[in-house]
PDB file of C-alpha atoms in Angstrom:
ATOM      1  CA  UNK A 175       0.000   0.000   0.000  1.00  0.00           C
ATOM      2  CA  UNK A 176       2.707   2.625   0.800  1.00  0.00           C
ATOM      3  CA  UNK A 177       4.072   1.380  -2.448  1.00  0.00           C
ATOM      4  CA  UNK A 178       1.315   2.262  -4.281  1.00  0.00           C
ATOM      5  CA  UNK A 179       0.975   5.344  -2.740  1.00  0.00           C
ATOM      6  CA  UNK A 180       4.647   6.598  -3.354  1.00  0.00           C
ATOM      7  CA  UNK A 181       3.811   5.961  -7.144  1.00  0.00           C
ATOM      8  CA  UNK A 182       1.264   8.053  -7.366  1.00  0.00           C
ATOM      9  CA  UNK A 183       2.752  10.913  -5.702  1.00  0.00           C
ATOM     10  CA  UNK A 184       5.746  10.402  -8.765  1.00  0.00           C
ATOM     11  CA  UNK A 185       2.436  10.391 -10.939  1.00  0.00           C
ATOM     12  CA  UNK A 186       1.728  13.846  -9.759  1.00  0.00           C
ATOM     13  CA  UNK A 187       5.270  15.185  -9.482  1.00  0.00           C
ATOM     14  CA  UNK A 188       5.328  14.841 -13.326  1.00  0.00           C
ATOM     15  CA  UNK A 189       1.817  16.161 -14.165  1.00  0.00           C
ATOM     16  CA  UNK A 190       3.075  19.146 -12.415  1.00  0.00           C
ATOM     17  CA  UNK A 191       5.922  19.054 -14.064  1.00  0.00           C
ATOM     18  CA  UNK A 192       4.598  18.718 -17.549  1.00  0.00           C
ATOM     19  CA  UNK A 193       2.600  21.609 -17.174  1.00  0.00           C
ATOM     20  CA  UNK A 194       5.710  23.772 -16.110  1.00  0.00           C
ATOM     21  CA  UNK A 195       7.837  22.442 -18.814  1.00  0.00           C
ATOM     22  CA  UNK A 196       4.703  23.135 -21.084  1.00  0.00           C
ATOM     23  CA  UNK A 197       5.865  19.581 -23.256  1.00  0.00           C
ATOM     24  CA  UNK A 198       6.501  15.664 -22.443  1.00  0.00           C
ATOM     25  CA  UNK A 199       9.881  16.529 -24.130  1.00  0.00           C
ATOM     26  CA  UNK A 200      11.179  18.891 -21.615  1.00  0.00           C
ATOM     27  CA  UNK A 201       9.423  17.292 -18.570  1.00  0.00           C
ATOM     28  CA  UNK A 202      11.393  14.029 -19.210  1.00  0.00           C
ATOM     29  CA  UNK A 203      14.712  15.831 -19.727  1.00  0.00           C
ATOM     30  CA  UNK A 204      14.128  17.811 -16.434  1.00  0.00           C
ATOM     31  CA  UNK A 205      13.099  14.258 -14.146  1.00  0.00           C
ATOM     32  CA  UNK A 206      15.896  12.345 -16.193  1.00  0.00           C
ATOM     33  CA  UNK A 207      12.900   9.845 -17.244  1.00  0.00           C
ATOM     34  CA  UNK A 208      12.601   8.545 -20.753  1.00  0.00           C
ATOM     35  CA  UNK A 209       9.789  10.502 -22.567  1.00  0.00           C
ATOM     36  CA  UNK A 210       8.013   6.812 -22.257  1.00  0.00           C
ATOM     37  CA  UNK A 211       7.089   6.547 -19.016  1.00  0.00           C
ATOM     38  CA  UNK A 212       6.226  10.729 -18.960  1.00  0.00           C
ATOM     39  CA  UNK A 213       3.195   9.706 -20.743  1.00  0.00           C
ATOM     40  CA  UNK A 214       2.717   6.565 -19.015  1.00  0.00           C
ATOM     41  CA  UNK A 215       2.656   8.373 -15.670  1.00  0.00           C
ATOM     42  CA  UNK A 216      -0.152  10.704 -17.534  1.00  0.00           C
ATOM     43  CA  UNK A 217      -2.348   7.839 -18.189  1.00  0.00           C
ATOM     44  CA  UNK A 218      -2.196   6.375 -15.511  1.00  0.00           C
ATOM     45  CA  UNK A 219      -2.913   9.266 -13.273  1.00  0.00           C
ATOM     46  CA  UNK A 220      -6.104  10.021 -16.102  1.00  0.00           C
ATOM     47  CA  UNK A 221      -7.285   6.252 -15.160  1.00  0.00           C
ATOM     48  CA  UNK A 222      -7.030   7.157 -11.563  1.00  0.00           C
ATOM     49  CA  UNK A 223      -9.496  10.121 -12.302  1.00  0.00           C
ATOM     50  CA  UNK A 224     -12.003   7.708 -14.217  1.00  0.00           C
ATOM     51  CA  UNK A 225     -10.418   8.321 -17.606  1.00  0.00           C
ATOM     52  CA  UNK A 226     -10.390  12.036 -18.158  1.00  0.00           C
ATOM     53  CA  UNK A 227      -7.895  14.048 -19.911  1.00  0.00           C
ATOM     54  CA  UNK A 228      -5.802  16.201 -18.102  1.00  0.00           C
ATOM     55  CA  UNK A 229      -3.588  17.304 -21.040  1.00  0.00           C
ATOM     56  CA  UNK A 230      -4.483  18.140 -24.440  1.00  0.00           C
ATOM     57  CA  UNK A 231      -2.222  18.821 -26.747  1.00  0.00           C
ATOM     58  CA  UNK A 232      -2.152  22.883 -28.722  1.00  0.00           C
ATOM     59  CA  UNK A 233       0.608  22.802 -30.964  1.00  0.00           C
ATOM     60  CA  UNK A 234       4.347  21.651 -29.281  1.00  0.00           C
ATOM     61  CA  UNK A 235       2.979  22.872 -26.218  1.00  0.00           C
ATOM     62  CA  UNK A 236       0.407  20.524 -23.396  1.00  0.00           C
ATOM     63  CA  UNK A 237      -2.203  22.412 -22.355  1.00  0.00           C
ATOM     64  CA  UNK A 238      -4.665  21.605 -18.972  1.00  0.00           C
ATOM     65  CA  UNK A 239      -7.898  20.802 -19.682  1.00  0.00           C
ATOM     66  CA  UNK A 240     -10.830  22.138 -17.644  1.00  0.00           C
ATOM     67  CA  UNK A 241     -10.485  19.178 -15.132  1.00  0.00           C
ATOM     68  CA  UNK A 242      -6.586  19.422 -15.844  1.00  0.00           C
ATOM     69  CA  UNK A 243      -6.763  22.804 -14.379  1.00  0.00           C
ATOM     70  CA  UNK A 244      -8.723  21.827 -11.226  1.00  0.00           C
ATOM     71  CA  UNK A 245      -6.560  18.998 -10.046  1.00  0.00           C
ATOM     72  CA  UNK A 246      -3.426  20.826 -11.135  1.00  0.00           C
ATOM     73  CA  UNK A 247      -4.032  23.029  -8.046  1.00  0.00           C
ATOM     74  CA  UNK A 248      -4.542  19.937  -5.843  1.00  0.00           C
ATOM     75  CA  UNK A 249      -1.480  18.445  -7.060  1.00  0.00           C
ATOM     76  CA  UNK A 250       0.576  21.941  -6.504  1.00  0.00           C
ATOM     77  CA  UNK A 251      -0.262  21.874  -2.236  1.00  0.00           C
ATOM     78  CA  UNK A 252       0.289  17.710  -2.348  1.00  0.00           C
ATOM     79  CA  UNK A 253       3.521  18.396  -3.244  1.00  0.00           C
ATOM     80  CA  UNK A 254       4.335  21.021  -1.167  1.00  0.00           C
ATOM     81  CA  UNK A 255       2.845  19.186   1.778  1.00  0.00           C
ATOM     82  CA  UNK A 256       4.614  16.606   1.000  1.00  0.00           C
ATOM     83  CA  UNK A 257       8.135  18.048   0.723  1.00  0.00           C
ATOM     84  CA  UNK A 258       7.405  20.537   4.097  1.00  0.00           C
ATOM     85  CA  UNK A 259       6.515  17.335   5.947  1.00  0.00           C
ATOM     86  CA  UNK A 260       9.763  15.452   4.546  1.00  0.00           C
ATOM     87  CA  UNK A 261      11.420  18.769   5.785  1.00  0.00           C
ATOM     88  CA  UNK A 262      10.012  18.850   8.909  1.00  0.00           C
ATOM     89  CA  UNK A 263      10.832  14.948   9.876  1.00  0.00           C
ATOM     90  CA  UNK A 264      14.400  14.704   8.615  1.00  0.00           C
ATOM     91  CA  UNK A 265      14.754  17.785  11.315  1.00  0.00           C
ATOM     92  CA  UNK A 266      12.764  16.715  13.707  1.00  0.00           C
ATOM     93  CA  UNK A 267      14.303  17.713  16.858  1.00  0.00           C
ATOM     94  CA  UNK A 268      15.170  14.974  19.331  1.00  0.00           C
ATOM     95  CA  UNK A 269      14.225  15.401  22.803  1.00  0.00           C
ATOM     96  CA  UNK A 270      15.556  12.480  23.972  1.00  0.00           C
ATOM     97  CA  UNK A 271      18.057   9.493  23.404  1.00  0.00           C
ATOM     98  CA  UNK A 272      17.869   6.261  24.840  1.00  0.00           C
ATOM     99  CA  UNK A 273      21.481   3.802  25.258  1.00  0.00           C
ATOM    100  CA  UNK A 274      21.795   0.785  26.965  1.00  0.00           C
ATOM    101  CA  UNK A 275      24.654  -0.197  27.379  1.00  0.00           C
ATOM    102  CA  UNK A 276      26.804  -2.726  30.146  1.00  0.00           C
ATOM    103  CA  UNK A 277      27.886  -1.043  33.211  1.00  0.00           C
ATOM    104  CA  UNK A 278      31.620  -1.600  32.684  1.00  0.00           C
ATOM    105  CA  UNK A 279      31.604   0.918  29.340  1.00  0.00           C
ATOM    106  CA  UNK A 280      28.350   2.956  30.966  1.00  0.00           C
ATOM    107  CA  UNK A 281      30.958   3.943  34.172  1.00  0.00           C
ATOM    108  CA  UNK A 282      33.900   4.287  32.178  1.00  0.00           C
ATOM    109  CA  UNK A 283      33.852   5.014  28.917  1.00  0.00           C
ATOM    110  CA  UNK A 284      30.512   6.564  28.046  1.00  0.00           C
ATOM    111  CA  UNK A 285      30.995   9.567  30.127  1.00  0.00           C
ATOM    112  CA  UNK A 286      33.358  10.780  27.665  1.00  0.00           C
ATOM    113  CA  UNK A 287      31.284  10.502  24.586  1.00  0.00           C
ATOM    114  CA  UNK A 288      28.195  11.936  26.456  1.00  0.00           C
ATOM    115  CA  UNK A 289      30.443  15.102  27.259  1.00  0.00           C
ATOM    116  CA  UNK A 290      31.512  16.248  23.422  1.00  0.00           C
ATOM    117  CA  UNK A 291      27.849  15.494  22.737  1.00  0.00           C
ATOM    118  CA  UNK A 292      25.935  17.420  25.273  1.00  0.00           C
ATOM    119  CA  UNK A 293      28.670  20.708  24.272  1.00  0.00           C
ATOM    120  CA  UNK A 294      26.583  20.438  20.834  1.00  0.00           C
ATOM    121  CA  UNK A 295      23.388  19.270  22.507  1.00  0.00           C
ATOM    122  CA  UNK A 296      23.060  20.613  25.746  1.00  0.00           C
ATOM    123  CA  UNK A 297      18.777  20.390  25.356  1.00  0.00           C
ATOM    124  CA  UNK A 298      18.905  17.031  25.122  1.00  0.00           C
ATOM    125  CA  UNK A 299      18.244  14.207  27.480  1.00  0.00           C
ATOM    126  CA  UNK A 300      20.124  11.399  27.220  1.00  0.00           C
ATOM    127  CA  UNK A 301      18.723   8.363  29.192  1.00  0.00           C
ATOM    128  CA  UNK A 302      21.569   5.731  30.017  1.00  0.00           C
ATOM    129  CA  UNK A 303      20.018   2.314  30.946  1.00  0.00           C
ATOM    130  CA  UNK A 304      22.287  -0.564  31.998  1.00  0.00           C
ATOM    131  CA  UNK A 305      21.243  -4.100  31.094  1.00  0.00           C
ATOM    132  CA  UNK A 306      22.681  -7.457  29.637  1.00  0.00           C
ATOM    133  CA  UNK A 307      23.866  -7.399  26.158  1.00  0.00           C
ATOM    134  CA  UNK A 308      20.711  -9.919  25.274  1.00  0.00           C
ATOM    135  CA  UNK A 309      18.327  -7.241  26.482  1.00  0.00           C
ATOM    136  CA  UNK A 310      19.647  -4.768  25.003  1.00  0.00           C
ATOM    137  CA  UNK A 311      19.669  -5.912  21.333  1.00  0.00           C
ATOM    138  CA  UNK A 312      16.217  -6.915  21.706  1.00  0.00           C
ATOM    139  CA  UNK A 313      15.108  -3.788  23.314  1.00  0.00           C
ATOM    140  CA  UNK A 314      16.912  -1.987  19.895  1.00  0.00           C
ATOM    141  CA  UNK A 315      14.821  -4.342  17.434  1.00  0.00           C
ATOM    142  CA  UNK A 316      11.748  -3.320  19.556  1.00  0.00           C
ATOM    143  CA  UNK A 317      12.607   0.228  19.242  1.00  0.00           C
ATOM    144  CA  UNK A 318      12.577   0.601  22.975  1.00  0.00           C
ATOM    145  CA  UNK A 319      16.144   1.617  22.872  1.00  0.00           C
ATOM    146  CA  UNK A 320      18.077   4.222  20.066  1.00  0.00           C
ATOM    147  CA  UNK A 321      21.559   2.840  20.768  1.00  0.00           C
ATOM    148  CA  UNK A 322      23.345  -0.223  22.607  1.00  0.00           C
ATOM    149  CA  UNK A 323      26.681  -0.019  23.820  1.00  0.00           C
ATOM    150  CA  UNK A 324      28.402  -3.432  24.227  1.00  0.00           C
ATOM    151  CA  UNK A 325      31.475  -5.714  24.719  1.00  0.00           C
ATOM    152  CA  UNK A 326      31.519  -8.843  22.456  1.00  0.00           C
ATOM    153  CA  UNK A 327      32.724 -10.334  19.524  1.00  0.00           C
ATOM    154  CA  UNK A 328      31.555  -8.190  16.244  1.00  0.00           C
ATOM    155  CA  UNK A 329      28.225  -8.633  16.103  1.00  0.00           C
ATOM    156  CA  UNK A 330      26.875  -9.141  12.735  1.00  0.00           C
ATOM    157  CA  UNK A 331      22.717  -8.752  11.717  1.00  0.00           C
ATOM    158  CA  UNK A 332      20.100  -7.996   9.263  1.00  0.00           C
ATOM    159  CA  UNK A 333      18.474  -4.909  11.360  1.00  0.00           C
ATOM    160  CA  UNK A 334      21.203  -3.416  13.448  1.00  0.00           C
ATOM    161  CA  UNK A 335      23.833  -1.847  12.806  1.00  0.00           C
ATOM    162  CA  UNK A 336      27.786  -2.479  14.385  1.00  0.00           C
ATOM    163  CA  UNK A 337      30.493  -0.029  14.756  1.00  0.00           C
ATOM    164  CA  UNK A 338      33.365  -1.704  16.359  1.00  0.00           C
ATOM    165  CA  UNK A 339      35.218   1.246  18.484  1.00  0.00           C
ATOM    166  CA  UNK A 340      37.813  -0.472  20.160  1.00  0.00           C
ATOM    167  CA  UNK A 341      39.546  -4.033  20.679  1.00  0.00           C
ATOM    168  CA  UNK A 342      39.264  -4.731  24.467  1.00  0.00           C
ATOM    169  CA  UNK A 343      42.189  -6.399  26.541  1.00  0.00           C
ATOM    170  CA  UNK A 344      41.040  -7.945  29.923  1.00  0.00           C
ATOM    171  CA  UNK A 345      43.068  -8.478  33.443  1.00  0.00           C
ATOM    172  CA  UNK A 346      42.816 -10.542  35.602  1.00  0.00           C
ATOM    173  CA  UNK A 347      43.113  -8.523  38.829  1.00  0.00           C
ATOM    174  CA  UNK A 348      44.846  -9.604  42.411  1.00  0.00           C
ATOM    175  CA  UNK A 349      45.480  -7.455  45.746  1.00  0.00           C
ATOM    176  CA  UNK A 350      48.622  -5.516  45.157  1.00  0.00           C
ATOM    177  CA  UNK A 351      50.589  -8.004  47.482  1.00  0.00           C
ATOM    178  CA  UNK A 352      49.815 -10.815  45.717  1.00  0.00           C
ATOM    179  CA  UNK A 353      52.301 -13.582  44.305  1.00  0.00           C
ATOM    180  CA  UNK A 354      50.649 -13.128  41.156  1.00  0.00           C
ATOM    181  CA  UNK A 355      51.333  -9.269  40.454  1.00  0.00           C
ATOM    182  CA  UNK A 356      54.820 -11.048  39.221  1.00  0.00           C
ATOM    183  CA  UNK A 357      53.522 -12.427  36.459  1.00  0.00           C
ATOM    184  CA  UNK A 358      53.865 -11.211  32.857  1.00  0.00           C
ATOM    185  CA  UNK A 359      50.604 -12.545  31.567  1.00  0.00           C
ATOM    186  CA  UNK A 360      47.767 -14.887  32.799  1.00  0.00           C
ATOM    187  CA  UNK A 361      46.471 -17.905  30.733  1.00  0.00           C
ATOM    188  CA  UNK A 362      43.777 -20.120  31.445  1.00  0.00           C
ATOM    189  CA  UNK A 363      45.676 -22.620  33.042  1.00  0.00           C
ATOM    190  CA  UNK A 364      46.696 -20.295  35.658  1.00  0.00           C
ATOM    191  CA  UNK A 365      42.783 -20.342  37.107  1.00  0.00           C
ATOM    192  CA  UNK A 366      43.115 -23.836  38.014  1.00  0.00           C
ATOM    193  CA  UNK A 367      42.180 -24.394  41.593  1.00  0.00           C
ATOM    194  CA  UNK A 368      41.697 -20.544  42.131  1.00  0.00           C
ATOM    195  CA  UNK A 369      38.874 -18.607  43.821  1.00  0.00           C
ATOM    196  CA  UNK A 370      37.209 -16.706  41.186  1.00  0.00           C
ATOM    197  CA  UNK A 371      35.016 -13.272  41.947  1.00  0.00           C
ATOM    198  CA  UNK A 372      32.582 -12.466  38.638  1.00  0.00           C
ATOM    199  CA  UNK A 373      29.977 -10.337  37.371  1.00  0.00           C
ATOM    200  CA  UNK A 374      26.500 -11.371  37.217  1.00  0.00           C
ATOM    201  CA  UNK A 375      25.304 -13.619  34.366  1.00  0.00           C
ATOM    202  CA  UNK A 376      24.553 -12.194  31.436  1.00  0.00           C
ATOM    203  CA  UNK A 377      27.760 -10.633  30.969  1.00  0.00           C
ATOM    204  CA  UNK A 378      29.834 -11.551  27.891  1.00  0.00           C
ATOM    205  CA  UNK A 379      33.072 -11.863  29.154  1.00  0.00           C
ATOM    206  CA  UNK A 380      32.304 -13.845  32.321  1.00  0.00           C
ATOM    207  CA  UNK A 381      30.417 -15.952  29.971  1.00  0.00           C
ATOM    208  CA  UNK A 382      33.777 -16.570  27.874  1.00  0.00           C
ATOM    209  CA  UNK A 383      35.557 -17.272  30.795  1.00  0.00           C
ATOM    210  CA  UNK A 384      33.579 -20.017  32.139  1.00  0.00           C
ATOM    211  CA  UNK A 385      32.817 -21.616  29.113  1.00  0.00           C
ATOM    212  CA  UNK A 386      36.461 -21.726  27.949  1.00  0.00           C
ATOM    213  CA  UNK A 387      37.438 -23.125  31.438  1.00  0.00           C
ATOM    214  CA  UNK A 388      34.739 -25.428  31.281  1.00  0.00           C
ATOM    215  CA  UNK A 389      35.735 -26.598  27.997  1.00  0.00           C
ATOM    216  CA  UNK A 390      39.596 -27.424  29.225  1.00  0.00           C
ATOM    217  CA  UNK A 391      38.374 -28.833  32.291  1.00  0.00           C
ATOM    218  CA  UNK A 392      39.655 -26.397  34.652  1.00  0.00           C
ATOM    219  CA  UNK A 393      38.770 -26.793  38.376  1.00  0.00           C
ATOM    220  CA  UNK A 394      38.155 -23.568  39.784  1.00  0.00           C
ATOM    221  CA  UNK A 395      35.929 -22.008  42.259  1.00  0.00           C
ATOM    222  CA  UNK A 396      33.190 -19.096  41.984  1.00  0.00           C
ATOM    223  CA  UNK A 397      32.561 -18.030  45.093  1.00  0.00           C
ATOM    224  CA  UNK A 398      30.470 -14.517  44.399  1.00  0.00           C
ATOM    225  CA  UNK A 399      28.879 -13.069  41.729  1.00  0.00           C
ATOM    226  CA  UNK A 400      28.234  -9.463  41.918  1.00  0.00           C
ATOM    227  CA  UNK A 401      26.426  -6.587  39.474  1.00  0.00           C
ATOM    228  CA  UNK A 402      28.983  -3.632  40.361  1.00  0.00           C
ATOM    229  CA  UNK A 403      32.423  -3.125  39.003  1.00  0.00           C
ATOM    230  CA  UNK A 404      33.811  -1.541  41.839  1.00  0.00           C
ATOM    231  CA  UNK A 405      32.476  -3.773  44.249  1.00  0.00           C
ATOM    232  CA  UNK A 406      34.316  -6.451  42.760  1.00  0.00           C
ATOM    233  CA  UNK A 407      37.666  -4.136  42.752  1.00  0.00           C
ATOM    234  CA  UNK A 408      37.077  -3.906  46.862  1.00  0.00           C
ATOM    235  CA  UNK A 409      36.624  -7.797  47.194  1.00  0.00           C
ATOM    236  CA  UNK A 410      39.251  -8.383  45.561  1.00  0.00           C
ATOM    237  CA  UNK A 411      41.003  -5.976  47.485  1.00  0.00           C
ATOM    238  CA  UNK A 412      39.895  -8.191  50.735  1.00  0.00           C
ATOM    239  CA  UNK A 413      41.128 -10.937  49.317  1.00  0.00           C
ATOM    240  CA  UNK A 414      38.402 -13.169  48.898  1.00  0.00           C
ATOM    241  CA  UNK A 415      39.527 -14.159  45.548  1.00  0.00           C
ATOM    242  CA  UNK A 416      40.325 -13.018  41.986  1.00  0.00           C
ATOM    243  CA  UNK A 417      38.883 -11.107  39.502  1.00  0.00           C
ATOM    244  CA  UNK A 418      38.563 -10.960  35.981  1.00  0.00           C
ATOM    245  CA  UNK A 419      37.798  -7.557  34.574  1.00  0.00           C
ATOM    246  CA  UNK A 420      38.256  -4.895  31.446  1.00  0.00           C
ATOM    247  CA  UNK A 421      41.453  -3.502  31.343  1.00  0.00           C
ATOM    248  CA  UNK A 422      39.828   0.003  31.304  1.00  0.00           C
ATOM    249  CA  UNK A 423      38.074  -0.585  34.402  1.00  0.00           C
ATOM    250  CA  UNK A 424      40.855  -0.622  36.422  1.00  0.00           C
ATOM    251  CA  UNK A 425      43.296   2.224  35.021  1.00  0.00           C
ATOM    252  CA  UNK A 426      44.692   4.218  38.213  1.00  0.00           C
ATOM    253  CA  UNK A 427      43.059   1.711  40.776  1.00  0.00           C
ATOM    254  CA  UNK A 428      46.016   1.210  43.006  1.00  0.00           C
ATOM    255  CA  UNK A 429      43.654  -1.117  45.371  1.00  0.00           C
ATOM    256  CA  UNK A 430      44.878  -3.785  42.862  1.00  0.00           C
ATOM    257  CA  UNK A 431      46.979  -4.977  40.570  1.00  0.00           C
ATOM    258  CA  UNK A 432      45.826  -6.513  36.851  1.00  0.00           C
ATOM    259  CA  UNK A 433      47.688  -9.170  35.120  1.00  0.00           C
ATOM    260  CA  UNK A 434      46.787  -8.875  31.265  1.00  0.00           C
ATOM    261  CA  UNK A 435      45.012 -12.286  30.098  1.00  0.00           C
ATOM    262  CA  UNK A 436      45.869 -14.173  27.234  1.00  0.00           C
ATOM    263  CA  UNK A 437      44.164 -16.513  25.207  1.00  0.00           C
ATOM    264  CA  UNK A 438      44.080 -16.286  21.482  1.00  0.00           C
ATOM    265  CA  UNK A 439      40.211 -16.884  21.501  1.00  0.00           C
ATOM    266  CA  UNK A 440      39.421 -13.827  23.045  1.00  0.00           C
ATOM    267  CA  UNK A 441      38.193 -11.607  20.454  1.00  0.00           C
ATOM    268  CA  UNK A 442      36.024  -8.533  22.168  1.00  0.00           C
ATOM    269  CA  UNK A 443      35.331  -5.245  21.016  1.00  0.00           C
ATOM    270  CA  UNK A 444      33.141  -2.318  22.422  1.00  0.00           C
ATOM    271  CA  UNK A 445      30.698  -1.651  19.706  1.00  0.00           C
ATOM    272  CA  UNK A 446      27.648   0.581  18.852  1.00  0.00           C
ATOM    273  CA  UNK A 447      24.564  -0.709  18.171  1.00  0.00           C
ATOM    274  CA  UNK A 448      21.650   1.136  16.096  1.00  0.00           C
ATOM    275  CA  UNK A 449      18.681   0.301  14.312  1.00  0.00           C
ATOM    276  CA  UNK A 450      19.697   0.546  10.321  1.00  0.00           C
ATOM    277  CA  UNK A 451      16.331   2.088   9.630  1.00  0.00           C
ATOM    278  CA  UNK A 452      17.125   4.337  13.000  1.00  0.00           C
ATOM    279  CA  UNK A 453      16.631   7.799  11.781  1.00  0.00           C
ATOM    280  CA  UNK A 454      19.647   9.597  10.089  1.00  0.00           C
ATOM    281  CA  UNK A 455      18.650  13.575  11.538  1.00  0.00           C
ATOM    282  CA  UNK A 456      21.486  15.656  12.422  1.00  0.00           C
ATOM    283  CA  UNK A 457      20.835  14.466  16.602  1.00  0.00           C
ATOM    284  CA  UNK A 458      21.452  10.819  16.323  1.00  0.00           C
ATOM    285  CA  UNK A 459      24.090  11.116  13.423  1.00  0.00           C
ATOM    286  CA  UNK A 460      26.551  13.212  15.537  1.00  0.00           C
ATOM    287  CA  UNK A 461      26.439  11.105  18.220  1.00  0.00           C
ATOM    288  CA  UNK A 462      27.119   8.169  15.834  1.00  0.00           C
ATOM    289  CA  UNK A 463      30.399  10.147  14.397  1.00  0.00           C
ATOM    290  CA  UNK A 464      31.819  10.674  17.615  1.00  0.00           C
ATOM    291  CA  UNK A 465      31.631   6.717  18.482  1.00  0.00           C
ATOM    292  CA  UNK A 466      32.837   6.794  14.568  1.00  0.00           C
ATOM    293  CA  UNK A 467      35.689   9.077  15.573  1.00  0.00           C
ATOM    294  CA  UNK A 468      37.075   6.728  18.122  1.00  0.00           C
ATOM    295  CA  UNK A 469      36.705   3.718  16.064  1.00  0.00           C
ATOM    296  CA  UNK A 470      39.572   5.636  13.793  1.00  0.00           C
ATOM    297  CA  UNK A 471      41.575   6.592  16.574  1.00  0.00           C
TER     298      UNK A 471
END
């Protein structure tokens, strides 16, 4: 139905512009349409009006005929309604923007993007709403959400829309006493028989973690699972076991110490998430070029 609709809007763009180019000739040259489907779109708008002519031909030059001449003037404020109402969406101003993101990147990272934006946008509101990646993505497809900010392999669909900013490095962290702080790097050997402190479930990385250590048959122990990043930092800091955290989450912490993790499986970038039919207005596209931006950097 919108379909058909569109097409006969084009059906009236070139009536109108037939009568302004006063021939089929000129009309087609101006809409870069062969002079075929001018007339075709003529017809078929004169079928939609029960057959009668619109045009009539005086010379080289078309010519409205009486009921020409009365729906020419209908066609004239279509158009322009049309085009003030394209106008007035594509600059629709945006009260509001929605991202939910994971609470690692919405503590840490986020702040920084939200700070450039809000010196160009100060009027609006940006809502920040931390959930699990899973939520998140489907709360974009139901247009609950405008953006999702997330750590995880690049993530790849039909609707939305990835920009991967940045390759993430994780650490496993340790009091600053600890034996381990000597180590260069930690591999997932090094878990085996330890006390392990994680984030809730539903988190991508923790879900790596235990899947991987799972899948070597590692023994290990998880003795708390807890939603806040900087809780985690302060039992860890009690010594109640290790952690196993973004690198960027623990810059200038001096409670403890990280020990970069290897394992060549570990893949993760923070990425952008957007609807690809989102809209493209001047609000939601600046925000996009600063995550853009970074991507670059």
């Amino acid at each position: 139905m919108e379909e058909e609709k569109e097409v006969e809007l084009l059906y009236f763009k070139t009536f109108v512009q037939v009568v302004k180019s006063g021939n089929y000739t000129k009309a087609a040259y101006v809409l870069d349409y062969a002079q075929s489907s001018i007339t075709t779109h003529i017809q078929k708008l004169e079928t939609m009006y029960g057959g009668k002519r619109l045009l009539e031909r005086h010379g080289r030059t078309m010519k409205l005929t009486p009921s020409g001449e009365l729906l020419y003037g209908y066609a004239e404020k279509m158009l322009a309604l049309y085009e003030e109402s394209q106008q007035i969406l594509n600059n629709q101003e945006v009260k509001t923007i929605r991202i939910g993101t994971i609470e690692s990147l919405a503590i840490y990272e986020l702040p920084h993007v939200l700070a450039e934006f809000k010196k160009r946008y100060p009027e609006v509101r940006v809502q920040i709403i931390p959930d699990t990646e899973a939520v998140i993505i489907d709360k974009i497809n139901n247009k609950e959400l405008d953006f999702g900010l997330i750590i995880d392999k690049p993530f790849i669909s039909e609707r939305i829309q990835s920009i991967s900013i940045k390759k993430q490095k994780m650490k496993v962290i340790v009091p600053p006493d600890h034996t381990y702080t000597k180590k260069t790097f930690f591999t997932l050997a090094d878990f085996k028989d330890e006390t392990i402190i994680l984030t809730e479930e539903g988190c991508t990385y923790r879900a790596y973690l235990l899947n991987q250590l799972e899948r070597n048959y590692i023994d290990f122990t998880l003795s708390m699972e807890l939603s806040s990043i900087e809780t985690i930092k302060k039992a860890v800091h009690n010594k109640w076991g290790i952690g196993f955290l973004p690198e960027f989450s623990i810059e200038g912490h001096d409670q403890v110490a990280g020990i970069p993790f290897q394992d060549e499986g570990f893949h993760f970038y923070s990425q952008l998430l957007y609807r690809k039919s989102s809209s493209q207005g001047p609000v939601f596209q600046y925000l996009i070029n600063i995550f853009s931006r970074k991507a670059s950097v």
